[in-house]
Short mmCIF file of C-alpha atoms and ligand atoms in Angstrom, two decimals:
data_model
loop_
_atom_site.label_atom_id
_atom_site.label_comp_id
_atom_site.label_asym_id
_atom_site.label_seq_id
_atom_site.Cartn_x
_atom_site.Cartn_y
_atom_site.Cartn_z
CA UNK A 1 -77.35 76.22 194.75
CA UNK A 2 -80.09 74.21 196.50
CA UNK A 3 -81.95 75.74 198.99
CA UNK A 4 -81.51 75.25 202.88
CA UNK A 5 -84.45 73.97 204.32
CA UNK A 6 -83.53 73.33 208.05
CA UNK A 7 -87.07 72.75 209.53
CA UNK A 8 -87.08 69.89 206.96
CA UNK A 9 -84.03 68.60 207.58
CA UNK A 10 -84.42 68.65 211.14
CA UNK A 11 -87.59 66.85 211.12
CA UNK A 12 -86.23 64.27 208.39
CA UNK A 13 -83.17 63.63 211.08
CA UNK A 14 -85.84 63.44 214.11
CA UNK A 15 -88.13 60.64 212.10
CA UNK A 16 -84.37 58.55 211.32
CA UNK A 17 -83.49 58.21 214.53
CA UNK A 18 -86.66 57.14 216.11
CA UNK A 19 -87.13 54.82 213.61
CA UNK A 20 -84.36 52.11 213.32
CA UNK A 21 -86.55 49.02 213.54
CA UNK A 22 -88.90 50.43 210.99
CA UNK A 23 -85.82 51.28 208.56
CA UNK A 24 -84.38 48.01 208.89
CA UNK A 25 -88.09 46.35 207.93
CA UNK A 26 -87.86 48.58 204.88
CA UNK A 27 -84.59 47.67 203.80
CA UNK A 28 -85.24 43.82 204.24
CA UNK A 29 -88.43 44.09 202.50
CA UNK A 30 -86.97 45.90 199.60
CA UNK A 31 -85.38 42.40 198.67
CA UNK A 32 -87.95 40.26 199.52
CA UNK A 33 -91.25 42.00 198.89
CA UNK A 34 -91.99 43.73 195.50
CA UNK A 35 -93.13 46.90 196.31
CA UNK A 36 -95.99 47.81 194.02
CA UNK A 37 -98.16 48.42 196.75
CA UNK A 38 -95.54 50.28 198.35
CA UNK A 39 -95.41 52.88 195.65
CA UNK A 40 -98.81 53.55 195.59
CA UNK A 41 -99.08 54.37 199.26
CA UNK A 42 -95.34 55.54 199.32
CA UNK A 43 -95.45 57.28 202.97
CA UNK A 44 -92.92 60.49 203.75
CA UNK A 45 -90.53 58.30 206.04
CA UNK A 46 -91.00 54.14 206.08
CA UNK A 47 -92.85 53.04 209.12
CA UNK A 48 -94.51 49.84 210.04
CA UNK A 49 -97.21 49.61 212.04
CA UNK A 50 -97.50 46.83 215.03
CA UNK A 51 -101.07 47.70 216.64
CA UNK A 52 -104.08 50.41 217.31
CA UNK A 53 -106.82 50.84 219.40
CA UNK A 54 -109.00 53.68 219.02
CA UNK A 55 -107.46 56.57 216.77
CA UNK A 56 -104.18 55.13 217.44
CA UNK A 57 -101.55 53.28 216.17
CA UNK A 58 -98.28 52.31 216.86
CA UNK A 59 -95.06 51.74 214.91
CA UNK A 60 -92.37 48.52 215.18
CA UNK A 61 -90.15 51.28 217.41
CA UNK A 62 -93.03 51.75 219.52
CA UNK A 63 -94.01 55.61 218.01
CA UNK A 64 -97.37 56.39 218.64
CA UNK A 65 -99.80 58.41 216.00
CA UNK A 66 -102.53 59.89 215.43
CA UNK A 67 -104.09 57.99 212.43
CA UNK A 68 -106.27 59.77 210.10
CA UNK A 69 -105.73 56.46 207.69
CA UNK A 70 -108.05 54.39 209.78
CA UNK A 71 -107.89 51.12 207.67
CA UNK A 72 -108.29 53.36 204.31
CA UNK A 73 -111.12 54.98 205.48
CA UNK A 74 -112.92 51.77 206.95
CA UNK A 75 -113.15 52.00 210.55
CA UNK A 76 -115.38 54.77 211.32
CA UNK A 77 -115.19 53.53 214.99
CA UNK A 78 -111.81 53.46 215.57
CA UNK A 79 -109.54 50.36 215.72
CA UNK A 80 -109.94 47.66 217.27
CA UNK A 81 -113.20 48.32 218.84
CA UNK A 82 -114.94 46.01 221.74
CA UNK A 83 -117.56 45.23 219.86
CA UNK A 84 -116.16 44.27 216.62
CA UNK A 85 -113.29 42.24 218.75
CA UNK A 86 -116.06 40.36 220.78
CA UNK A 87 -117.97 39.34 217.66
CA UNK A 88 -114.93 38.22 215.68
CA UNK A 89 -113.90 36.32 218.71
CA UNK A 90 -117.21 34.48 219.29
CA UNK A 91 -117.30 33.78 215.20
CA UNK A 92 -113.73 32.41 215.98
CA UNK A 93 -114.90 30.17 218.19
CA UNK A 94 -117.46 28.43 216.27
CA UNK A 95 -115.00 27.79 213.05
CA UNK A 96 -114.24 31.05 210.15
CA UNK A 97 -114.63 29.28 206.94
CA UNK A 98 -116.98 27.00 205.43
CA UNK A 99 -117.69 28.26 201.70
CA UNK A 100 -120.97 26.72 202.20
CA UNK A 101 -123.54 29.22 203.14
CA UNK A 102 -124.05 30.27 207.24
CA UNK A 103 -126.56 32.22 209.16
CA UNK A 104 -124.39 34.71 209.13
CA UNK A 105 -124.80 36.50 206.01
CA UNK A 106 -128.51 37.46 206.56
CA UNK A 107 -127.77 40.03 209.70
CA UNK A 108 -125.50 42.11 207.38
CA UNK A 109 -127.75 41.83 204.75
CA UNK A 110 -130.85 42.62 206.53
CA UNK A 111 -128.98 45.73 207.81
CA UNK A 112 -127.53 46.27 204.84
CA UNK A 113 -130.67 46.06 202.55
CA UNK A 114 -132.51 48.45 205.13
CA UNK A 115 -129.68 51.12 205.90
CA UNK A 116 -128.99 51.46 201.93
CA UNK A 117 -131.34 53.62 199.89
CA UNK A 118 -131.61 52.00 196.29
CA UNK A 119 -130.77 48.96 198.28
CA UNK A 120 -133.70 46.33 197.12
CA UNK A 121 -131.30 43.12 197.17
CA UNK A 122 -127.77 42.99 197.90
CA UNK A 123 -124.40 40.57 196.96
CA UNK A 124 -121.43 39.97 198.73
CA UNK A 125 -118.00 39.84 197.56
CA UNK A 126 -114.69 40.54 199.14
CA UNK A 127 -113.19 44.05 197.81
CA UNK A 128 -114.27 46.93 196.52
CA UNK A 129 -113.04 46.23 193.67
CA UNK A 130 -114.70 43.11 193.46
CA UNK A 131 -117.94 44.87 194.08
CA UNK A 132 -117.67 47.37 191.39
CA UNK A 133 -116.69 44.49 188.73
CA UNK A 134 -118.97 42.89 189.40
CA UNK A 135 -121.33 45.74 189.21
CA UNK A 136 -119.95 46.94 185.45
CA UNK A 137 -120.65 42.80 184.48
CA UNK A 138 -124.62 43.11 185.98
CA UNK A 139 -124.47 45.99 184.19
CA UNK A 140 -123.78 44.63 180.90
CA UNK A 141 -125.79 41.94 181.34
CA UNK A 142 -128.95 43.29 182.11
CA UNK A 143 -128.70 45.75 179.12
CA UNK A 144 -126.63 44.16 176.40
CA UNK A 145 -124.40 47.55 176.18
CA UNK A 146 -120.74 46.93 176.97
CA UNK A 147 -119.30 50.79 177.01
CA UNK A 148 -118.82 52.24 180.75
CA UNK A 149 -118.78 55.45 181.64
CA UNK A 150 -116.32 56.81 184.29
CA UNK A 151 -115.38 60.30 185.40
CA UNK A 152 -111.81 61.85 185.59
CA UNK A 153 -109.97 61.92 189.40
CA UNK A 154 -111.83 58.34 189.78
CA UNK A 155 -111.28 55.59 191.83
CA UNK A 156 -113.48 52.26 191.30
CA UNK A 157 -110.94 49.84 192.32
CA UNK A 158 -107.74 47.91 190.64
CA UNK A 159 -109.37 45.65 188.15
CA UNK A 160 -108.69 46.56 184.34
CA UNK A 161 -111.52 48.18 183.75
CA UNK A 162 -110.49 51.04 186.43
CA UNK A 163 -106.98 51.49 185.25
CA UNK A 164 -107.62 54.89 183.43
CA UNK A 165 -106.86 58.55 184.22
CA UNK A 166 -107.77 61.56 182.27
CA UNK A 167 -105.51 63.00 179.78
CA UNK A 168 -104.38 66.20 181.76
CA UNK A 169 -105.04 69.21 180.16
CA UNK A 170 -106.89 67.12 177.36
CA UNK A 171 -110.58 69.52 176.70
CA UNK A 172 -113.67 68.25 178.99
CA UNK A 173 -115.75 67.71 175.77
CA UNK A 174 -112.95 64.86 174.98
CA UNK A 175 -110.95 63.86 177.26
CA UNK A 176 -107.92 61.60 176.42
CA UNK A 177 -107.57 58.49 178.35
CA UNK A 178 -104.38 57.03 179.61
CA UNK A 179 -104.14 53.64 181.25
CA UNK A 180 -102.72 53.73 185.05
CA UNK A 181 -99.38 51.48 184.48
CA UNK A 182 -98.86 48.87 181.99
CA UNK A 183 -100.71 45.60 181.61
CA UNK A 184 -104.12 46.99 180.84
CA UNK A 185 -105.42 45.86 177.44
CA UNK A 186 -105.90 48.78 174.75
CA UNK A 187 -108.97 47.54 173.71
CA UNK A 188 -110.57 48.46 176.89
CA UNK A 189 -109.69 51.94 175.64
CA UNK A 190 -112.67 51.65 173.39
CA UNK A 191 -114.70 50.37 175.99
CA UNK A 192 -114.30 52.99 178.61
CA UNK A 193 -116.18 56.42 177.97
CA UNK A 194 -113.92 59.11 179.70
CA UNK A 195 -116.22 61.91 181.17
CA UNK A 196 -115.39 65.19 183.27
CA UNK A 197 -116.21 65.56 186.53
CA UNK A 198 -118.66 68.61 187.33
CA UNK A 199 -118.91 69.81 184.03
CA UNK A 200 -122.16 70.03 181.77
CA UNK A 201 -119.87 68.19 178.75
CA UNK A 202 -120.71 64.95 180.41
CA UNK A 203 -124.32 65.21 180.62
CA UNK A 204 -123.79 65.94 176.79
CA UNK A 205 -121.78 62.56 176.61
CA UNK A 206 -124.19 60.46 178.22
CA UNK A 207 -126.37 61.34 176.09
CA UNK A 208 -124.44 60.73 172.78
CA UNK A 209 -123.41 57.46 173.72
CA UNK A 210 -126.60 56.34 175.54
CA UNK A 211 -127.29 53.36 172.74
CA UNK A 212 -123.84 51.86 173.64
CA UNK A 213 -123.38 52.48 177.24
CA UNK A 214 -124.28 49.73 179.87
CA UNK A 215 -123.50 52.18 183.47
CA UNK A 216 -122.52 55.51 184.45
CA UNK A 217 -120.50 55.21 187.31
CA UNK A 218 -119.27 58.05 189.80
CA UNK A 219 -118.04 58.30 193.02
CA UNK A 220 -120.19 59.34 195.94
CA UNK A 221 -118.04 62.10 196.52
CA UNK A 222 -114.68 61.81 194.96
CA UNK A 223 -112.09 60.73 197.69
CA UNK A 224 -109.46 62.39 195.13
CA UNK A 225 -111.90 65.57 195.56
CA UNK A 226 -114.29 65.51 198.58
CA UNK A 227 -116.69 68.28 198.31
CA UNK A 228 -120.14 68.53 199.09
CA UNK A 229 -121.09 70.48 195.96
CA UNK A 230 -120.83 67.44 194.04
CA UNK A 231 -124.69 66.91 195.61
CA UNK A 232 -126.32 68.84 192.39
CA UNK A 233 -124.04 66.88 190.02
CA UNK A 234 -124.91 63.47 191.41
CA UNK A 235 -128.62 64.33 190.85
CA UNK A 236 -128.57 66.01 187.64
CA UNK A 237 -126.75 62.79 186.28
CA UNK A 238 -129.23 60.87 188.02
CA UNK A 239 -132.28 62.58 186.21
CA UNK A 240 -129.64 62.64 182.51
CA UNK A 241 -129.27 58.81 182.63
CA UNK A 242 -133.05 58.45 183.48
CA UNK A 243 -133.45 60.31 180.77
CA UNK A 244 -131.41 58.30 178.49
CA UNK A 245 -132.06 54.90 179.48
CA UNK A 246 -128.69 54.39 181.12
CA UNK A 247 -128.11 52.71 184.49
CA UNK A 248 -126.18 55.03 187.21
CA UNK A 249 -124.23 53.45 189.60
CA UNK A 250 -122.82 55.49 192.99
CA UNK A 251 -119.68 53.83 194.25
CA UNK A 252 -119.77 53.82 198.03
CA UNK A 253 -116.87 51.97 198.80
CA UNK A 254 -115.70 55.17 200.97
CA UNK A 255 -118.68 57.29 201.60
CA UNK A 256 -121.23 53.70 202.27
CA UNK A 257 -121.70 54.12 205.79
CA UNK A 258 -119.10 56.63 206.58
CA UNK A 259 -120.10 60.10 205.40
CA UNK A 260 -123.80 59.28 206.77
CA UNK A 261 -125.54 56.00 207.72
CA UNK A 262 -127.10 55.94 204.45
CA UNK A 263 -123.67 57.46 202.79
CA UNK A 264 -123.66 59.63 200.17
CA UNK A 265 -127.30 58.69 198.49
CA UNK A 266 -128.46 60.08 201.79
CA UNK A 267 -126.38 63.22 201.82
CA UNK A 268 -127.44 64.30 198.92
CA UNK A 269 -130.60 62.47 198.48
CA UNK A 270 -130.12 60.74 195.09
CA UNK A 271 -131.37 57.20 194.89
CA UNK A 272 -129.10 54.83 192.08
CA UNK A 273 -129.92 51.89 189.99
CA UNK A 274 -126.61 50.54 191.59
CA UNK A 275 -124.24 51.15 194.37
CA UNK A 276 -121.26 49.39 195.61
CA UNK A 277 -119.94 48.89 199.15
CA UNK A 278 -116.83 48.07 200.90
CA UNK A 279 -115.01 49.27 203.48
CA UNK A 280 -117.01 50.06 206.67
CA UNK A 281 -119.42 47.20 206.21
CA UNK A 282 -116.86 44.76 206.81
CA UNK A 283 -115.42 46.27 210.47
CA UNK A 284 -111.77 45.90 209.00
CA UNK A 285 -112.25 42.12 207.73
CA UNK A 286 -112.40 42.41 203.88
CA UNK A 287 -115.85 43.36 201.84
CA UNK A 288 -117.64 44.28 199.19
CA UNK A 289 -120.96 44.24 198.13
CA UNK A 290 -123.33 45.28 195.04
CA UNK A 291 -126.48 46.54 196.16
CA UNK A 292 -129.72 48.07 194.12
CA UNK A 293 -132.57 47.64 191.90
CA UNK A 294 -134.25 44.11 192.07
CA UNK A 295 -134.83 43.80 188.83
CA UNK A 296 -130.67 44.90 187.75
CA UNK A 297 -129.54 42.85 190.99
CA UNK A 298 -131.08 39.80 189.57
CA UNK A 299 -128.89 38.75 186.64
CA UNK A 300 -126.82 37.40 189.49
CA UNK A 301 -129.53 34.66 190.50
CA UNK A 302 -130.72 33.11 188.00
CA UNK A 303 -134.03 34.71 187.58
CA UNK A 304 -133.25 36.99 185.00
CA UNK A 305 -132.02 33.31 183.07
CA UNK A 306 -131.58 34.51 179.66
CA UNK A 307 -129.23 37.90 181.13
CA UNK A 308 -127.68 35.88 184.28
CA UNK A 309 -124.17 36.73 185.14
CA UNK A 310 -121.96 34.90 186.64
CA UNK A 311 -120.34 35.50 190.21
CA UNK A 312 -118.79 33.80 193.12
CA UNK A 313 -115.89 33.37 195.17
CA UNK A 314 -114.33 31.17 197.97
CA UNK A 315 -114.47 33.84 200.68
CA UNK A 316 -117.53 35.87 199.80
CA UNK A 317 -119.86 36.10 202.33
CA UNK A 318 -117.10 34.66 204.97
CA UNK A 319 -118.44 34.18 208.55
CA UNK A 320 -115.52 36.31 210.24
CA UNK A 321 -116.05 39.43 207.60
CA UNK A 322 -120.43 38.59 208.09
CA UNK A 323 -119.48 39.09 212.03
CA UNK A 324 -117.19 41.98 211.97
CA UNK A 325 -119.77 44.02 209.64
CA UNK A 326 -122.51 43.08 211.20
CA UNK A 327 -121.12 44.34 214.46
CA UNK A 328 -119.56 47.50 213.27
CA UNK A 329 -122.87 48.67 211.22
CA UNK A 330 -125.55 47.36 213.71
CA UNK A 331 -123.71 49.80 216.79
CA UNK A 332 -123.64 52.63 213.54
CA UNK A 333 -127.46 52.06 213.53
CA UNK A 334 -127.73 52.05 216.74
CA UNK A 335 -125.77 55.29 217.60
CA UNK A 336 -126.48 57.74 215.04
CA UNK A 337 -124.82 60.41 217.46
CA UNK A 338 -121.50 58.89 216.22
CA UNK A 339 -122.22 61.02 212.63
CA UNK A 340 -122.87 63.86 214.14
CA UNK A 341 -119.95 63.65 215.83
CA UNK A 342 -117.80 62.60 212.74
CA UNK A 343 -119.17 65.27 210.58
CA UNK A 344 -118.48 67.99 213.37
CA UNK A 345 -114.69 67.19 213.39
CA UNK A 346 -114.48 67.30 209.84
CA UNK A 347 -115.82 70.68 209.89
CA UNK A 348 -113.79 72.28 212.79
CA UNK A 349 -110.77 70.75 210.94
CA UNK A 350 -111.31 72.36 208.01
CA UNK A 351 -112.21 75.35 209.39
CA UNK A 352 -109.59 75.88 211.41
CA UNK A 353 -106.73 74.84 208.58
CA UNK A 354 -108.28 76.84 205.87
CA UNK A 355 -108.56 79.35 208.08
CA UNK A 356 -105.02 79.39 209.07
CA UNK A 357 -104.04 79.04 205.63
CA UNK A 358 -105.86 82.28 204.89
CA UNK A 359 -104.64 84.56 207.39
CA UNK A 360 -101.26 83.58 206.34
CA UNK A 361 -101.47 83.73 203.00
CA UNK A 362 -100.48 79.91 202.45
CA UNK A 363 -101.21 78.17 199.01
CA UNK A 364 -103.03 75.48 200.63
CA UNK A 365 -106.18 74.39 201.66
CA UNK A 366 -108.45 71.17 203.10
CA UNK A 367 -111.22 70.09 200.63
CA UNK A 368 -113.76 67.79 203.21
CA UNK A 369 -117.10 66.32 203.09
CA UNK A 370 -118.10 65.46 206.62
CA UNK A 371 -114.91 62.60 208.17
CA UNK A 372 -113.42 62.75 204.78
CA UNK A 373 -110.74 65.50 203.69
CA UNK A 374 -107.99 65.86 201.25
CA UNK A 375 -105.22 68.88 201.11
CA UNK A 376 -104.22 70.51 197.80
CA UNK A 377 -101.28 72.27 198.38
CA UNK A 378 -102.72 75.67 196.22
CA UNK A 379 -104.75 78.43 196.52
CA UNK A 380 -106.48 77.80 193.45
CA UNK A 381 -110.16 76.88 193.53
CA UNK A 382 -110.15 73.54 192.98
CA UNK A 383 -113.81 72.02 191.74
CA UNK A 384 -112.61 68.87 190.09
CA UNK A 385 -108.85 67.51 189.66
CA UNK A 386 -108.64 68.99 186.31
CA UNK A 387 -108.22 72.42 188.54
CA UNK A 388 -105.06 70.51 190.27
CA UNK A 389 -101.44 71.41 189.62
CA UNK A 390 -98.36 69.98 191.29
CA UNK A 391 -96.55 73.50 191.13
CA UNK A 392 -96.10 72.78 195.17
CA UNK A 393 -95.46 69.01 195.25
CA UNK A 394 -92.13 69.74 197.33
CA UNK A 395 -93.95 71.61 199.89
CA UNK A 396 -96.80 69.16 200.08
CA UNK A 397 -94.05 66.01 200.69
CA UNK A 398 -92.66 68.10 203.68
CA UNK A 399 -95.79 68.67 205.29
CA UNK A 400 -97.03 65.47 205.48
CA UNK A 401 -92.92 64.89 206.97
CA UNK A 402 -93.91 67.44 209.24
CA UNK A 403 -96.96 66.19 210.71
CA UNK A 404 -95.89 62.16 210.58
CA UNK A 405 -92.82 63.87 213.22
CA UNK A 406 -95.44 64.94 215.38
CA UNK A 407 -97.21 62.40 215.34
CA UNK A 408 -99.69 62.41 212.89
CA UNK A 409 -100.14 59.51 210.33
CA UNK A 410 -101.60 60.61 207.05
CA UNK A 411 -101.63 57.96 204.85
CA UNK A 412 -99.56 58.11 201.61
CA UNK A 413 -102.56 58.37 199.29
CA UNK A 414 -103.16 61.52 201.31
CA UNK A 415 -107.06 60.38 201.10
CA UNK A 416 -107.49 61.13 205.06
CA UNK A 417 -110.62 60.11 207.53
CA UNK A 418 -111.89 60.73 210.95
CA UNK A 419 -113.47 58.25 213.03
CA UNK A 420 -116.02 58.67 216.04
CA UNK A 421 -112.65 57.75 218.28
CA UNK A 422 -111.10 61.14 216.97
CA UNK A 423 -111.99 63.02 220.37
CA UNK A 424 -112.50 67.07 220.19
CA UNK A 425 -109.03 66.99 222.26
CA UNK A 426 -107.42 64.46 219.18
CA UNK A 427 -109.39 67.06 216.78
CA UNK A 428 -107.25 69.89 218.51
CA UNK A 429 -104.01 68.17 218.32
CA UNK A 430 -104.37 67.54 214.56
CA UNK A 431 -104.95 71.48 214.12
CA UNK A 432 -102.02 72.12 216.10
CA UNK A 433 -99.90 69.82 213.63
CA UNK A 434 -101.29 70.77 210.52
CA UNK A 435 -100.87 74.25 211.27
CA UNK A 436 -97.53 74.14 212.57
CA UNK A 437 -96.51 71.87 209.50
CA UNK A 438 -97.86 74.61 207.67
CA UNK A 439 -95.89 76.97 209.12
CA UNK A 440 -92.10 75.43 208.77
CA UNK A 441 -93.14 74.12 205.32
CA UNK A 442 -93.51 78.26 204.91
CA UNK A 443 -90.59 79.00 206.77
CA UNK A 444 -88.17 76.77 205.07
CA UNK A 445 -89.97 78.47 201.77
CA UNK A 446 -90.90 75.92 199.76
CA UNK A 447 -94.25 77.17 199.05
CA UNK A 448 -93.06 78.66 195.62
CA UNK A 449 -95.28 81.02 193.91
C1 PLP B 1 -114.50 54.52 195.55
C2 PLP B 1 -113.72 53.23 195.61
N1 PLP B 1 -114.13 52.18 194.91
C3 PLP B 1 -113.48 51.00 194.95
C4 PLP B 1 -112.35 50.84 195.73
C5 PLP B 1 -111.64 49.54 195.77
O1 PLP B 1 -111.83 48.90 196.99
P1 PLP B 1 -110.80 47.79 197.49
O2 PLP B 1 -109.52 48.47 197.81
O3 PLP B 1 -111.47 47.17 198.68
O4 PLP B 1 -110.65 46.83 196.38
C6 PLP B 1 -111.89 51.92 196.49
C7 PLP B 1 -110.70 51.79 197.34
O5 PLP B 1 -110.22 52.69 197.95
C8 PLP B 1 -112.58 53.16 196.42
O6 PLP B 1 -112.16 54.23 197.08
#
């Protein structure tokens, strides 16, 4: 007999019937688009989206949210700010695309090379991805090693180098590797050194396969797992690939700019050889960047002749993505009052959900490191994602139902962000719907123990 679950099944009816242009989008675009993308970011009802400004958007049926998306974590001042608008409009004006170099690049970089701690020279690309393949090929070219070293609950990006998960339930001292969908070659396999996150084995690792390993790469906090106790990790790997001759890279795709003006290297005060960007430093046009060492970052010039790597690309370093960034990260320098604020939403929301879920005994909490936060639906500690079960998986689907209802966009990777337009009365509001989402996701009682 299945169980009645009438919260669910009200809210389920509510989101239908508000929704009729967005359903009819997402049964068109079921024949015309393929929907990889879709399945990745699967969301708990279809919706489109037709504008924002601030920490809103708005759907094709003209339901407003409260987005804790913000462009995937990229605009940590809200959409569609004046600034950013004015600059793209006065790059507009003058012509977008050249290819050939502009004045443009140099503001970002200048702000980029002095906001960024390891940050001696920098190189633009378009993605994060981008950045951090480009990063693993510097890598390999400055020290003839071709192994990489990633960490398990990792994101670096969609090229085939970052299609791997861990093995669950595989021992940290070996973890098994499985590639993320087909298509990946299996000789990457042997290229890709599988270490676990927050444990001592992978200090031990490093060290084992420090003659064959061109980069340790990690996360500046794990947007799988955002937790600020990852600080002592980052630095004791830091000091282990010192130690062992290995370059250590700090992905900042997410935290670059977001978590602090000088992102996670600040935060917890650990300088890389390397460290990739993305995101925030583009405003919301598309970005990435390598940043670090002068004498790593210049395979990519030439100077380094006989370990020079190639890299390029029609649209890196565009005018319109130069303008946006520079705008968004020179009013970020200029208002360092907007991560203070940031970080103190973060923490009220967390402190307020975990509370809740404490008092009521809900197997749930909100993992967060300053604007950045993630809910695992258990009461289990949960240090790295090899602590993660999906034992509540049904619970966790209506919730984020729940809260979408009232008006709450979480997006489907369930990797969630504030912004400095997230006011303390949009900070209440999101309490008030996680907590009540909470609640009928208890009431209906699909929290099974
Ligand atoms: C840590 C990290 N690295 C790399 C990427 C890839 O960036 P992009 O989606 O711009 O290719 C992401 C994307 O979310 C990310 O979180």
């Amino acid at each position: 007999m299945t169980q009645a679950t009438p919260r669910l099944d009200a809210a389920r009816a509510a989101m239908i019937d508000k929704t009729p242009k967005c359903r009819k989008i997402a049964d068109e675009r079921a024949e015309i688009l393929n929907s990889g993308l879709a399945a990745n970011l699967e969301m708990p009802h279809p919706i489109f989206l037709e504008g924002g400004r601030g920490c809103r958007v708005w759907d094709a049926d003209g339901n407003e949210y409260i987005d804790t998306s913000v462009g995937f974590g990229l605009h940590i001042l809200g959409h569609r700010h004046p600034v950013i608008y004015n600059a793209l409009v006065e790059r507009a004006d003058k012509g977008w695309m050249f290819g050939i170099h502009t004045t443009a690049q140099m503001e970002l970089a200048t702000l980029l090379a002095d906001g960024i701690p390891c940050a001696e020279r920098v190189v633009f690309c378009n993605t994060g991805s981008e950045a951090t393949m480009y990063a693993i090929r510097a890598a390999r070219g400055f020290s003839g090693n071709e192994k990489i070293a990633v960490f398990d609950g990792f994101y670096h990006g969609a090229h085939d180098y970052g299609m791997w998960a861990a093995v669950p339930g595989t021992p940290p001292e070996n973890l098994g590797k499985v590639a993320l969908g087909h298509g990946i070659p299996k000789a990457l396999a042997d290229l890709t050194v599988m270490l676990p996150y927050r444990h001592p084995a992978a200090f031990d690792l490093i060290r084992k396969h420090a003659g064959e390993l061109a980069l340790v790469m990690v996360e500046g906090v794990q947007s799988s797992n955002p937790q600020p106790e990852a600080g002592e990790f980052l630095r004791e790997l830091r000091q282990v690939c010192s130690e062992s001759g290995v370059l250590f890279m700090i992905d900042e795709v997410i935290t670059g700019f977001r978590v602090a003006y000088g992102g996670a290297q600040e935060i917890f005060d650990v300088k890389p050889d390397l460290a990739t960007y993305g995101k925030a430093i583009g405003g919301g046009m598309p970005v990435g960047a390598i940043a670090g060492r002068a004498d790593v970052m210049n395979v990519f010039t030439g100077l380094a002749a006989d370990r020079g790597v190639f890299s390029g690309g029609t649209f890196s370093g565009n005018p319109l993505t130069m303008a946006a960034g520079a705008a968004a990260i020179g009013y970020a320098k200029a208002h360092p009052e907007i991560y203070e604020h940031m970080t103190r939403s973060g923490e009220r929301l967390a402190a307020a959900v975990n509370g809740f879920c404490e008092q009521r005994q809900i197997p749930a909490q909100m993992k967060h490191v300053n604007s950045m936060f993630h809910m695992f639906f258990q009461a289990e500690t949960v240090d790295s994602m090899r602590d993660v079960h999906d034992r509540h998986k049904i619970a966790e689907k209506a919730f984020y139902l729940h809260a979408l209802n009232r008006g709450v966009l979480v997006p489907g990777t369930q990797r969630a962000f504030l912004c400095n337009a997230h006011e303390d009365a949009d900070v209440d509001r999101l309490i008030e719907v996680f907590t009540t989402s909470l609640e009928d996701v208890q009431a209906d009682g699909l929290f099974t123990h």
